[in-house]
Coordinates of C-alpha atoms in Angstrom, one line a residue:
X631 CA 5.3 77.2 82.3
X632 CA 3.2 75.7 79.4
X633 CA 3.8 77.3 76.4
X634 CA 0.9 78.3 75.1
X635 CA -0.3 76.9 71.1
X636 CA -1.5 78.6 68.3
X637 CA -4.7 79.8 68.3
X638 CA -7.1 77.2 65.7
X639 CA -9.2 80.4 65.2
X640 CA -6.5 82.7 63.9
X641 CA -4.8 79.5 61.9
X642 CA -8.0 79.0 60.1
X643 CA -8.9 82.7 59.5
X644 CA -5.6 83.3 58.5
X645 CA -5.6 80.3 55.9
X646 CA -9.0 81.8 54.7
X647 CA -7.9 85.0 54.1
X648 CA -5.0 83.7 51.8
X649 CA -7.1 81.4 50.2
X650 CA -9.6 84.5 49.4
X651 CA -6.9 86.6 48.3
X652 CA -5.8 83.5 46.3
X653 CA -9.2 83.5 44.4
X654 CA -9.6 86.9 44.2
X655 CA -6.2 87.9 42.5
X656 CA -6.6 84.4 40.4
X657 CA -10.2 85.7 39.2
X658 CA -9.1 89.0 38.3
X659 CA -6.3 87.3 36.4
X660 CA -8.8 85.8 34.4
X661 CA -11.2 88.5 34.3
X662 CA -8.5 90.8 33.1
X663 CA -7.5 87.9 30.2
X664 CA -11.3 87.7 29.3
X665 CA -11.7 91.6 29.0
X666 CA -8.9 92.1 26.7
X667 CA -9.9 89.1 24.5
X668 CA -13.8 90.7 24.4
X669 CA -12.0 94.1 23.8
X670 CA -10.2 92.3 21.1
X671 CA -13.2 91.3 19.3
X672 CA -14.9 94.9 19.3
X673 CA -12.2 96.4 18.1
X674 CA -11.9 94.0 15.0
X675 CA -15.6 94.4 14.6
X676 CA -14.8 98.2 14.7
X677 CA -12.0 98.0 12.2
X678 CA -13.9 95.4 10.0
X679 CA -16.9 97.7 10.0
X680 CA -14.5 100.6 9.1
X681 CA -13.2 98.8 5.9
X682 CA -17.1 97.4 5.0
X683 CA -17.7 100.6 5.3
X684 CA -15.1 101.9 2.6
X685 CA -15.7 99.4 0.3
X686 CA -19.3 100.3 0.0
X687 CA -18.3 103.8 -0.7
X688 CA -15.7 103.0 -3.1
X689 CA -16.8 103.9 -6.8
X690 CA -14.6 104.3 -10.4
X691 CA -15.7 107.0 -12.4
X692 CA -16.2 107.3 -15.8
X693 CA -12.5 108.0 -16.9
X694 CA -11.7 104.1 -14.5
X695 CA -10.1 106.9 -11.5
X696 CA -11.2 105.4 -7.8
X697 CA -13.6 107.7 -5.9
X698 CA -14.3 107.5 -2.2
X699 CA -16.9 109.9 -0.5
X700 CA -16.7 109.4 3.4
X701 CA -19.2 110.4 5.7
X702 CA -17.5 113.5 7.1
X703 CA -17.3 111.8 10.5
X704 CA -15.8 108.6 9.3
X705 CA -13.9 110.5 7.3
X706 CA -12.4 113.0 9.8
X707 CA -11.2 109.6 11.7
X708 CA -8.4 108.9 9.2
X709 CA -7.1 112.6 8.9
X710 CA -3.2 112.9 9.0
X711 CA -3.5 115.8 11.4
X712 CA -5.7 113.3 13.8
X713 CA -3.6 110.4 13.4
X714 CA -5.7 108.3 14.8
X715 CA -6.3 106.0 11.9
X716 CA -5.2 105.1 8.3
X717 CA -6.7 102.9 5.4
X718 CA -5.4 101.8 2.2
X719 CA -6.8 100.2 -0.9
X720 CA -4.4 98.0 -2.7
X721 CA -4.6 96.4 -5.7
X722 CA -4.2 92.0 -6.1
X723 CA -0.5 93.5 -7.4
X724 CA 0.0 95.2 -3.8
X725 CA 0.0 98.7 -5.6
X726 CA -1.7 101.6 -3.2
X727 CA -4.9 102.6 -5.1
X728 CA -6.1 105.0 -2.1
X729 CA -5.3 105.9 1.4
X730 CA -5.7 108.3 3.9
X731 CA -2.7 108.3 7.1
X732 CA -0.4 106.7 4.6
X733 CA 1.5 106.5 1.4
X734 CA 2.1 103.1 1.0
X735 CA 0.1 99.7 2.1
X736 CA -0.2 98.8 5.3
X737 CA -0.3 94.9 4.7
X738 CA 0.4 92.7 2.2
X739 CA -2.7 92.0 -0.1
X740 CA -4.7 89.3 0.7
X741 CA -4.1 86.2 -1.4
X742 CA -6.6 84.9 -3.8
X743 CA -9.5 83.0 -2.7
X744 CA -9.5 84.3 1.1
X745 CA -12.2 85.3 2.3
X746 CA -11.9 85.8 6.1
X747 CA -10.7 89.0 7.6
X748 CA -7.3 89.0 8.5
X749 CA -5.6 90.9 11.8
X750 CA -1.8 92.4 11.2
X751 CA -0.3 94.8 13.9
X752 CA 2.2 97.6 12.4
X753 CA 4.7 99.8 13.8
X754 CA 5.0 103.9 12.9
X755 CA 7.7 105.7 14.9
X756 CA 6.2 105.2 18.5
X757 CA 3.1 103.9 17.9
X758 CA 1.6 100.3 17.3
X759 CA -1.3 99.9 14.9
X760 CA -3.9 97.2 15.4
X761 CA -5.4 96.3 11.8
X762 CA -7.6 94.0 9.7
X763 CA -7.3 93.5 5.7
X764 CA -10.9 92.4 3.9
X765 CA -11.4 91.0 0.3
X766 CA -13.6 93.1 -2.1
X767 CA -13.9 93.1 -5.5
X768 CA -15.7 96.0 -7.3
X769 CA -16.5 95.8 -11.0
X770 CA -14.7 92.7 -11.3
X771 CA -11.6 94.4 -9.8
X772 CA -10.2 92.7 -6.6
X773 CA -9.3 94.9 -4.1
X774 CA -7.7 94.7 -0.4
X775 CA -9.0 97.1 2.1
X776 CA -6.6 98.0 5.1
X777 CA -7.9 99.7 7.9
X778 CA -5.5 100.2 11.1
X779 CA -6.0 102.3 14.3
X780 CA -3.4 103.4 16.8
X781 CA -4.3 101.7 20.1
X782 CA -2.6 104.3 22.2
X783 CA -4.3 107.0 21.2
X784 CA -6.6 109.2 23.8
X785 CA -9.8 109.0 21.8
X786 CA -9.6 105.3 21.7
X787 CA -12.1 104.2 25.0
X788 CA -11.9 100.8 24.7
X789 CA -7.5 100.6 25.3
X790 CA -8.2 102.5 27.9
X791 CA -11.4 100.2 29.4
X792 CA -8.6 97.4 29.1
X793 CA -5.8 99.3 30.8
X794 CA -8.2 100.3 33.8
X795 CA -10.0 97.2 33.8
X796 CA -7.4 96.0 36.4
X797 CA -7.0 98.5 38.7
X798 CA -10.6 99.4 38.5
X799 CA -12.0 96.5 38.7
X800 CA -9.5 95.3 41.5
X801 CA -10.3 98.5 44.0
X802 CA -13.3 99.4 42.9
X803 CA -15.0 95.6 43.1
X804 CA -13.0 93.1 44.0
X805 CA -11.4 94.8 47.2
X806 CA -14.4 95.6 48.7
X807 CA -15.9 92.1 48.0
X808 CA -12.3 91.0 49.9
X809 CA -12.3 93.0 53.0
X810 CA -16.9 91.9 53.2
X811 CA -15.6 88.1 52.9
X812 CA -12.6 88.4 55.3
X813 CA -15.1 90.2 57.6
X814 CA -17.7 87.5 57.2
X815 CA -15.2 84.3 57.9
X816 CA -14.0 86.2 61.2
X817 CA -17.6 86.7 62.0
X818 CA -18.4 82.7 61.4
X819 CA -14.9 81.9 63.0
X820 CA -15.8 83.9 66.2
X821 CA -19.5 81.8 66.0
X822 CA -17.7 78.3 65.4
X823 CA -15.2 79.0 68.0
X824 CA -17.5 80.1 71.0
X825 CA -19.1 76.9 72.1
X826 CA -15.5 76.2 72.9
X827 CA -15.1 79.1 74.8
X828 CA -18.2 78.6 77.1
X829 CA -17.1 75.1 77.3
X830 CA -13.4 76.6 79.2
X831 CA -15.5 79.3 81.1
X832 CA -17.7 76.4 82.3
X833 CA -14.8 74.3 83.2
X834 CA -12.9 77.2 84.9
X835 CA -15.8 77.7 87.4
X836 CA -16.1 74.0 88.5
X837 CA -15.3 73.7 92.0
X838 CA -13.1 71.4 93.7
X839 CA -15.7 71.6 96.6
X840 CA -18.5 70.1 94.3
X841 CA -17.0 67.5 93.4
X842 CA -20.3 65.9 91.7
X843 CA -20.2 69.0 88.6
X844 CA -19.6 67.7 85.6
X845 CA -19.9 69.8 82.1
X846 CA -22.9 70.1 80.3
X847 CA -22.6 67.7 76.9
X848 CA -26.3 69.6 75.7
X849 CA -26.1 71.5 72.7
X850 CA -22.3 71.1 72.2
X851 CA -21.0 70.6 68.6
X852 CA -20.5 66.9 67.8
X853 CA -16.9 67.9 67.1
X854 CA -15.4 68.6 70.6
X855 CA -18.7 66.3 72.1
X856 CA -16.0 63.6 72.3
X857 CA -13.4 65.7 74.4
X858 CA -16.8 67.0 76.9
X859 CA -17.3 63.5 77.5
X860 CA -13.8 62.4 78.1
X861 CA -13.5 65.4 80.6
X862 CA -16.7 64.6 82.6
X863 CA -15.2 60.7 82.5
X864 CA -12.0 61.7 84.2
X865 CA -13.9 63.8 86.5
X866 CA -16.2 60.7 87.6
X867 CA -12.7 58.8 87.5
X868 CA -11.5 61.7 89.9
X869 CA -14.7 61.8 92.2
X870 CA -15.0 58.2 92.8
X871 CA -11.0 58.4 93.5
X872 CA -11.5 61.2 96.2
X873 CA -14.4 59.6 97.4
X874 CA -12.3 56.3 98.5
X875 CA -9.8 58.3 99.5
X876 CA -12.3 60.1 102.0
X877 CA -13.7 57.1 102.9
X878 CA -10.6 55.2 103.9
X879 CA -9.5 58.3 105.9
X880 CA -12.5 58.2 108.2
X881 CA -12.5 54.4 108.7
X882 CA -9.1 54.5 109.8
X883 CA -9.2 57.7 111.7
X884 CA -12.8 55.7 113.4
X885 CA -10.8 52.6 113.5
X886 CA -7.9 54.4 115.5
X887 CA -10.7 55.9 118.2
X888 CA -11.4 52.4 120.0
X889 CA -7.5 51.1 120.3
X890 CA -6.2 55.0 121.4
X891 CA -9.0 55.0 124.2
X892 CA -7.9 51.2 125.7
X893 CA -4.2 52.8 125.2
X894 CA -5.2 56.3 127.0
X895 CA -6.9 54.0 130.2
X896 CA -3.9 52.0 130.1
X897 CA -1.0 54.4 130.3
X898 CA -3.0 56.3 133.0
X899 CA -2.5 52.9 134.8
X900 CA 1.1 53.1 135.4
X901 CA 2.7 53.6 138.1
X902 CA 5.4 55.5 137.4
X903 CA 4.5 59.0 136.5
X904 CA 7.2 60.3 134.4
X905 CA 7.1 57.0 131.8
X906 CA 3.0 57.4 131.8
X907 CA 3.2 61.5 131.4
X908 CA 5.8 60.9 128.2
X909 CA 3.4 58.3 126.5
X910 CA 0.5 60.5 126.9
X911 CA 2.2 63.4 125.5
X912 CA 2.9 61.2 122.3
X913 CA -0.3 59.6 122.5
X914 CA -2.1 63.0 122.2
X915 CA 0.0 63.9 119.5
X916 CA -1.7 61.1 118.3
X917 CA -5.2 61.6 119.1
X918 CA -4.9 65.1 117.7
X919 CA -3.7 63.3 114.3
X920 CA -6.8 60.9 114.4
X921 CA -9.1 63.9 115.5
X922 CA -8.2 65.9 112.6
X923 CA -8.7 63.3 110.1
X924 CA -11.7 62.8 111.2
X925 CA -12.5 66.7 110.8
X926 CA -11.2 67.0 107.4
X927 CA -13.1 63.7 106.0
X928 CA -16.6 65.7 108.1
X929 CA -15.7 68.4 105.9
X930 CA -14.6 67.0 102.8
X931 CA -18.4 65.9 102.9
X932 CA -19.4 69.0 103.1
X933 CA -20.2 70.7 99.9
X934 CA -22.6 73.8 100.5
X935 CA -23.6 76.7 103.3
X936 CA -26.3 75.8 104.6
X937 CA -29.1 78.9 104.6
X938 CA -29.3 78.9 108.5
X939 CA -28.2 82.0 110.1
X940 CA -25.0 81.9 112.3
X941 CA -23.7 84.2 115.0
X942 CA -20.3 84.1 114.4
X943 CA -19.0 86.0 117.3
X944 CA -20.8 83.9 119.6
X945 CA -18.5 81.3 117.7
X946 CA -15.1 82.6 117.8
X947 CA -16.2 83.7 121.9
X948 CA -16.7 79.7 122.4
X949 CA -13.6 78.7 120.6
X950 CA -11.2 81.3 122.3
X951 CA -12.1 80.0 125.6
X952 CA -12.1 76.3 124.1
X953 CA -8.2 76.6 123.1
X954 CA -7.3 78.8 126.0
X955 CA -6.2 75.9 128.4
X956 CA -3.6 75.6 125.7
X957 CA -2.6 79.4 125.6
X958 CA -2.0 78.8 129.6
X959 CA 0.3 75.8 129.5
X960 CA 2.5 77.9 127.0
X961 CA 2.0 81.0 128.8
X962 CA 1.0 83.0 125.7
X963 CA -1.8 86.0 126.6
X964 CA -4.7 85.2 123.8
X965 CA -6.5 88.3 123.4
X966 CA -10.0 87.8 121.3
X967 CA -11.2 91.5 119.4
X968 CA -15.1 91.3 119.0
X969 CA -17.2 94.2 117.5
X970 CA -20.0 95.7 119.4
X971 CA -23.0 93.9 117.6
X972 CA -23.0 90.5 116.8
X973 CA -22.2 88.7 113.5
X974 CA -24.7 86.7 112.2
X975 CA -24.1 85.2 108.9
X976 CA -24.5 82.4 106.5
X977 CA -21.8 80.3 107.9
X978 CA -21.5 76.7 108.0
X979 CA -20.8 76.0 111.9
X980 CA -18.7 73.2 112.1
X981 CA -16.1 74.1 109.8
X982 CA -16.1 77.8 111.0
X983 CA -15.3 76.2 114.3
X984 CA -12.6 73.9 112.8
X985 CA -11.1 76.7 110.6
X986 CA -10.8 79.5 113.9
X987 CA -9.6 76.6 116.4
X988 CA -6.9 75.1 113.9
X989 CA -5.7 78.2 113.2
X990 CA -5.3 79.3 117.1
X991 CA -4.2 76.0 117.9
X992 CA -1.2 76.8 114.7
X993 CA -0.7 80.4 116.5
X994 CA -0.6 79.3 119.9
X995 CA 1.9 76.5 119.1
X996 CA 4.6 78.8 117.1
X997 CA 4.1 81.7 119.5
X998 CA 7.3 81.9 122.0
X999 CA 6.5 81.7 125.5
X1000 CA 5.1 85.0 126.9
X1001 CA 3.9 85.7 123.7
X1002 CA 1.1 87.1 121.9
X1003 CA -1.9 85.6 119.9
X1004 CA -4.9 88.5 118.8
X1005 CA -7.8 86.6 117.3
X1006 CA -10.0 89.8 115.6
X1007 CA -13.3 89.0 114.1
X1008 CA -14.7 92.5 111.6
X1009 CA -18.0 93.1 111.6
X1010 CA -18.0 92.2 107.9
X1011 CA -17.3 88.8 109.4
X1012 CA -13.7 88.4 108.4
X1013 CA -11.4 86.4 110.9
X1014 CA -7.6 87.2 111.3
X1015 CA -4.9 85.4 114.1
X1016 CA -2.1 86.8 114.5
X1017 CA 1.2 86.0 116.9
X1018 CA 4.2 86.9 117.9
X1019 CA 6.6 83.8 116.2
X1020 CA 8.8 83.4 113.7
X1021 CA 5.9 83.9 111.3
X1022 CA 6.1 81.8 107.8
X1023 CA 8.7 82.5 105.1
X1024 CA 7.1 84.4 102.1
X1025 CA 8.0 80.7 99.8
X1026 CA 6.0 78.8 101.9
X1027 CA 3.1 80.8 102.4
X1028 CA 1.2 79.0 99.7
X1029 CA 2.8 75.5 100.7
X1030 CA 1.4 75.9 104.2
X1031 CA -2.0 75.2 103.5
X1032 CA -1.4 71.5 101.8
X1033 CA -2.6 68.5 103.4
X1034 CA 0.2 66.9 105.2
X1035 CA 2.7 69.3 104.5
X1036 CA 4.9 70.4 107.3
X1037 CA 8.0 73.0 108.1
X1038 CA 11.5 72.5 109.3
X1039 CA 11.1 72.8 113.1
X1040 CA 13.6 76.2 113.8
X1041 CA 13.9 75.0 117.5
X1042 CA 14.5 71.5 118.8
X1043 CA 11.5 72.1 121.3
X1044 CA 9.0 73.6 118.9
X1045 CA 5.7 71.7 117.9
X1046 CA 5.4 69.2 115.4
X1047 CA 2.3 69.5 113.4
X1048 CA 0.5 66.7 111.8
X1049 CA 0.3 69.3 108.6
X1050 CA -3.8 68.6 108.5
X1051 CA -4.3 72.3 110.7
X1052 CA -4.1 74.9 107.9
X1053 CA -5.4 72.4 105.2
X1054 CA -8.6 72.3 107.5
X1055 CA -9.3 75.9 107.4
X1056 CA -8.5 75.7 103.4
X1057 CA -11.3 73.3 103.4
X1058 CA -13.7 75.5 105.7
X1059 CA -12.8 78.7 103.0
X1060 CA -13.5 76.8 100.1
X1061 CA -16.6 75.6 101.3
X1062 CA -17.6 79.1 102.2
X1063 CA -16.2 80.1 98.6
X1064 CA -13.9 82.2 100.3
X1065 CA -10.2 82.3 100.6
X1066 CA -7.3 82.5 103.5
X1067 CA -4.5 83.7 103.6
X1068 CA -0.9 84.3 105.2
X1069 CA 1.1 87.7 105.9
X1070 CA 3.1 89.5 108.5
X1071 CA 1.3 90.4 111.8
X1072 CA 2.1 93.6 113.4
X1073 CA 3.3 91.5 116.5
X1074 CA 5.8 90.6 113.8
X1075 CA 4.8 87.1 113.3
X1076 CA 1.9 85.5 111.2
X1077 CA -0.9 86.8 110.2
X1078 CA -3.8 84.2 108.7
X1079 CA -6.9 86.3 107.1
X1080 CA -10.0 84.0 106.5
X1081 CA -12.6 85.9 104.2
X1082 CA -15.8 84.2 103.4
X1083 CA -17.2 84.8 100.2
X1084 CA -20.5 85.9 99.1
X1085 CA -22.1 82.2 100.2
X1086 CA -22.0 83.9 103.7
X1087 CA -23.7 87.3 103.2
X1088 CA -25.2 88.6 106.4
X1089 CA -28.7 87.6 107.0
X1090 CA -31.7 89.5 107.6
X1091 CA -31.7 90.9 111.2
X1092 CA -35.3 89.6 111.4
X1093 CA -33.5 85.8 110.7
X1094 CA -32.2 85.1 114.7
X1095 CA -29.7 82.5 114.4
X1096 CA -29.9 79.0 114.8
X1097 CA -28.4 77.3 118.2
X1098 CA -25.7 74.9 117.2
X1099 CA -26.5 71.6 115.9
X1100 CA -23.5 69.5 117.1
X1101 CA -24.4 68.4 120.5
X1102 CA -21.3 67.3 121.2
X1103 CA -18.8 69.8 120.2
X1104 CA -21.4 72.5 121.2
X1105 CA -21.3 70.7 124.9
X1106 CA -17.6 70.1 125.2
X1107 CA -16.9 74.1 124.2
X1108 CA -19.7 75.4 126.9
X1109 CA -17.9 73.0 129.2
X1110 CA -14.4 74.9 128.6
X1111 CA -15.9 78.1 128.9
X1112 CA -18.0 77.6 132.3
X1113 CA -14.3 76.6 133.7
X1114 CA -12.5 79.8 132.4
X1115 CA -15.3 82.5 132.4
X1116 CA -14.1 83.6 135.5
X1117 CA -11.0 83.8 133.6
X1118 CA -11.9 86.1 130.9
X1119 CA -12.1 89.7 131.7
X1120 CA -14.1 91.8 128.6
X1121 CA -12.2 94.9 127.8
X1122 CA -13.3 97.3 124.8
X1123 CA -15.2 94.6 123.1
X1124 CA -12.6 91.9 123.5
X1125 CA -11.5 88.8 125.6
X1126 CA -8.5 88.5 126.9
X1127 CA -6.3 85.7 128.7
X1128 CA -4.6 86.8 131.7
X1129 CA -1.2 86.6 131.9
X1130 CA -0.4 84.3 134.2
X1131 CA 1.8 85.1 137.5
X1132 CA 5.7 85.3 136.9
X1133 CA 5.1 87.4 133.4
X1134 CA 6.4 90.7 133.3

């Protein structure tokens, strides 16, 4: 069994979908990085605003005492009971001049001749302040103004935009965006991938019967055009093999017609009987060979049912009485089960005839003597022999229908096929895109069903059927059936062969 390979499709999708999720977690990686370090920069905008903001309220008196008068707002920000925030005004000698939150500096004062704002983090029991430390001077007194915030606190929105900003930003955005990409790439995936599947759907439904089919190379992707066209060349490597192969089969099965008939006239020249009737029997063992080579390579040529209207029953009538010389010599009864109106359908004649008269001929020679072969044709145009043999082991019931192949004789005096009879009505089924097959009769033998397919759909009863357009065969079965029609006795819609005197 071959093992079947991963699918391109799911590979590729699957390789997307990481690589998305890839991107996605990487992007909100750096998202995240870029949101705290904007957050950053408000905040010591805030807190450098904060301590501008105290130094522009920051007065001495007339006694030299430091004076600060808040905005009540601002003010209320750095109450101890709020604990939010705390600021402190130090001196260049580090000595706490004010402060609000706290009782001693927050920072070392910043040295002399700085001027940019410097950052400091502090720690208070629990909590981690985030600060910033400005140079002032006011009347000629330099000052450092500390300003630090708690950045856990509930009031403070932007520690909690950069906590969230993850989560948020991840569900809320990034998710969504995900699970819309992954959907589009299986959409584009299922696009890329479907002239491929037309491609296998059109190569599952070419037919061995048409052997000229090929697969279209129109519109197909210039990726897989290469593989189209490789196909198509083994299949015109294929046809032109199978067409020599036909054609060798019916020169030599033509060749072999001249030499068998100088060989027939000759043997029926001798004089003694029993050497003359033993080389005729091989010699028709041989013609049958040669005849059914020649009816395989007729139908191998055969690629379509033809429109014309067919009676069938009148068909399987003529072929009955064309095979029932043989039923005679093997004493077997051959009873033929017709329905009351005829069959006419879109039937390809000659291989219809081949396909019923192989498979009597297959019946008639694995039937025991005083047997029974029933040849039943439905109204729905289905054909089914059965007989009264061994019948055909359930593992060779697909085996059976190979050209060439042939069974282990059970009995020394059975009949040895030339393994060409079954393969012929295979041929005549495909052709009629139908199919045949093999079970147990109720006779307990074999029973071959032949059902043609919807190429032979009954035809109009206006449409009268046409008379049969193989002279020949058409006048050899007439022939048969002018010498046994006195020999066939209708009963209940059938023919039956008369079992000859001595049967019980």
């Amino acid at each position: 069994m071959t093992r079947e390979g991963r699918s391109l499709a799911m590979v590729f999708s699957a390789a997307l979908l990481i690589a998305l999720a890839t991107m996605t977690v990487a992007l909100l990686i750096l998202l995240s990085i870029r949101n705290n370090q904007i957050i950053d920069r408000i905040e010591a905008r805030a807190l450098q605003g904060r301590a501008e903001m105290i130094a522009s309220h920051l007065r001495r008196d007339e006694n030299g005492e430091w004076r600060l008068n808040l905005p009540s707002d601002v003010a209320a920000a750095f109450s101890i009971v709020y604990g939010r925030a705390a600021y402190a005004v130090v001196d260049a000698q580090g000595k706490l001049i004010l402060g609000a939150g706290t009782s001693v500096p927050l920072a070392e004062p910043m040295p002399p001749g700085s001027r940019r704002p410097v950052p400091f983090e502090m720690e208070r029991g629990d909590a981690v302040f985030t600060g910033i430390v400005i140079r002032t001077e006011i009347d000629g007194v330099p000052l450092s103004i500390q300003v630090a915030e708690d950045e856990e606190h509930p009031d403070v929105l932007l520690d909690d935009a950069r906590n969230g900003f993850a989560l948020g930003v991840g569900l809320v955005v990034m998710l969504p965006v995900l699970i819309a990409l992954a959907a589009v790439a299986m959409v584009v995936m299922h696009r890329l991938v479907q002239p491929v599947r037309l491609l296998a759907r059109r190569a599952e439904l070419l037919d061995p019967s048409r052997p000229a089919e090929r697969l279209a190379e129109a519109d197909v992707p210039s990726e897989i055009l290469p593989l189209v066209q490789a196909v198509n060349s083994m299949l015109s490597r294929l046809q032109a093999a199978r067409e020599t192969q036909r054609a060798f089969t019916a020169d030599a099965a033509h060749e072999f017609r001249t030499p068998l008939a100088v060989l027939r006239a000759r043997i029926e020249l001798l004089t003694e009987r029993d050497t003359a009737a033993l080389l005729g029997a091989d010699l028709a063992v041989f013609e049958r060979l040669v005849a059914q080579l020649l009816a395989i390579a007729e139908l191998d040529d055969t690629e379509a049912v033809p429109d014309a209207a067919l009676d069938v029953s009148r068909l399987v009538r003529e072929v009955a009485a064309f095979v029932l010389s043989l039923a005679d010599q093997k004493r077997v009864s051959l009873l033929v089960e017709l329905p009351a109106a005829p069959v006419i359908l879109r039937a390809h004649e000659e291989a219809l005839s081949q396909a019923v008269m192989n498979l009597l001929e297959n019946a008639i020679g694995h039937a025991p003597e005083e047997g029974v072969v029933r040849l039943t044709l439905s109204a729905s145009g289905q054909i089914e022999v059965a007989d009264s043999g061994p019948g055909v082991p359930e593992q060779d019931r697909e085996a059976v229908f190979r050209r060439f192949w042939r069974a282990r004789r059970r009995i020394a005096s059975q009949r040895r096929g030339s393994g060409l009879g079954l393969a012929i009505v295979q041929r005549a089924a495909d052709i009629h895109h139908g199919s045949v097959e093999v079970g147990v009769a109720p006779e307990g033998g074999a029973l071959f069903r032949l059902r043609l397919g919807e190429a032979a759909l009954p035809c109009p009863p206006d449409q009268p059927p046409e008379p049969p357009r193989r002279a020949r065969f058409a006048l050899l079965r007439f022939w048969r059936l002018a010498r046994r029609r006195e020999r066939l006795a209708p009963t209940s819609g059938a023919l039956a062969a008369p079992v000859p005197s001595g049967r019980t």
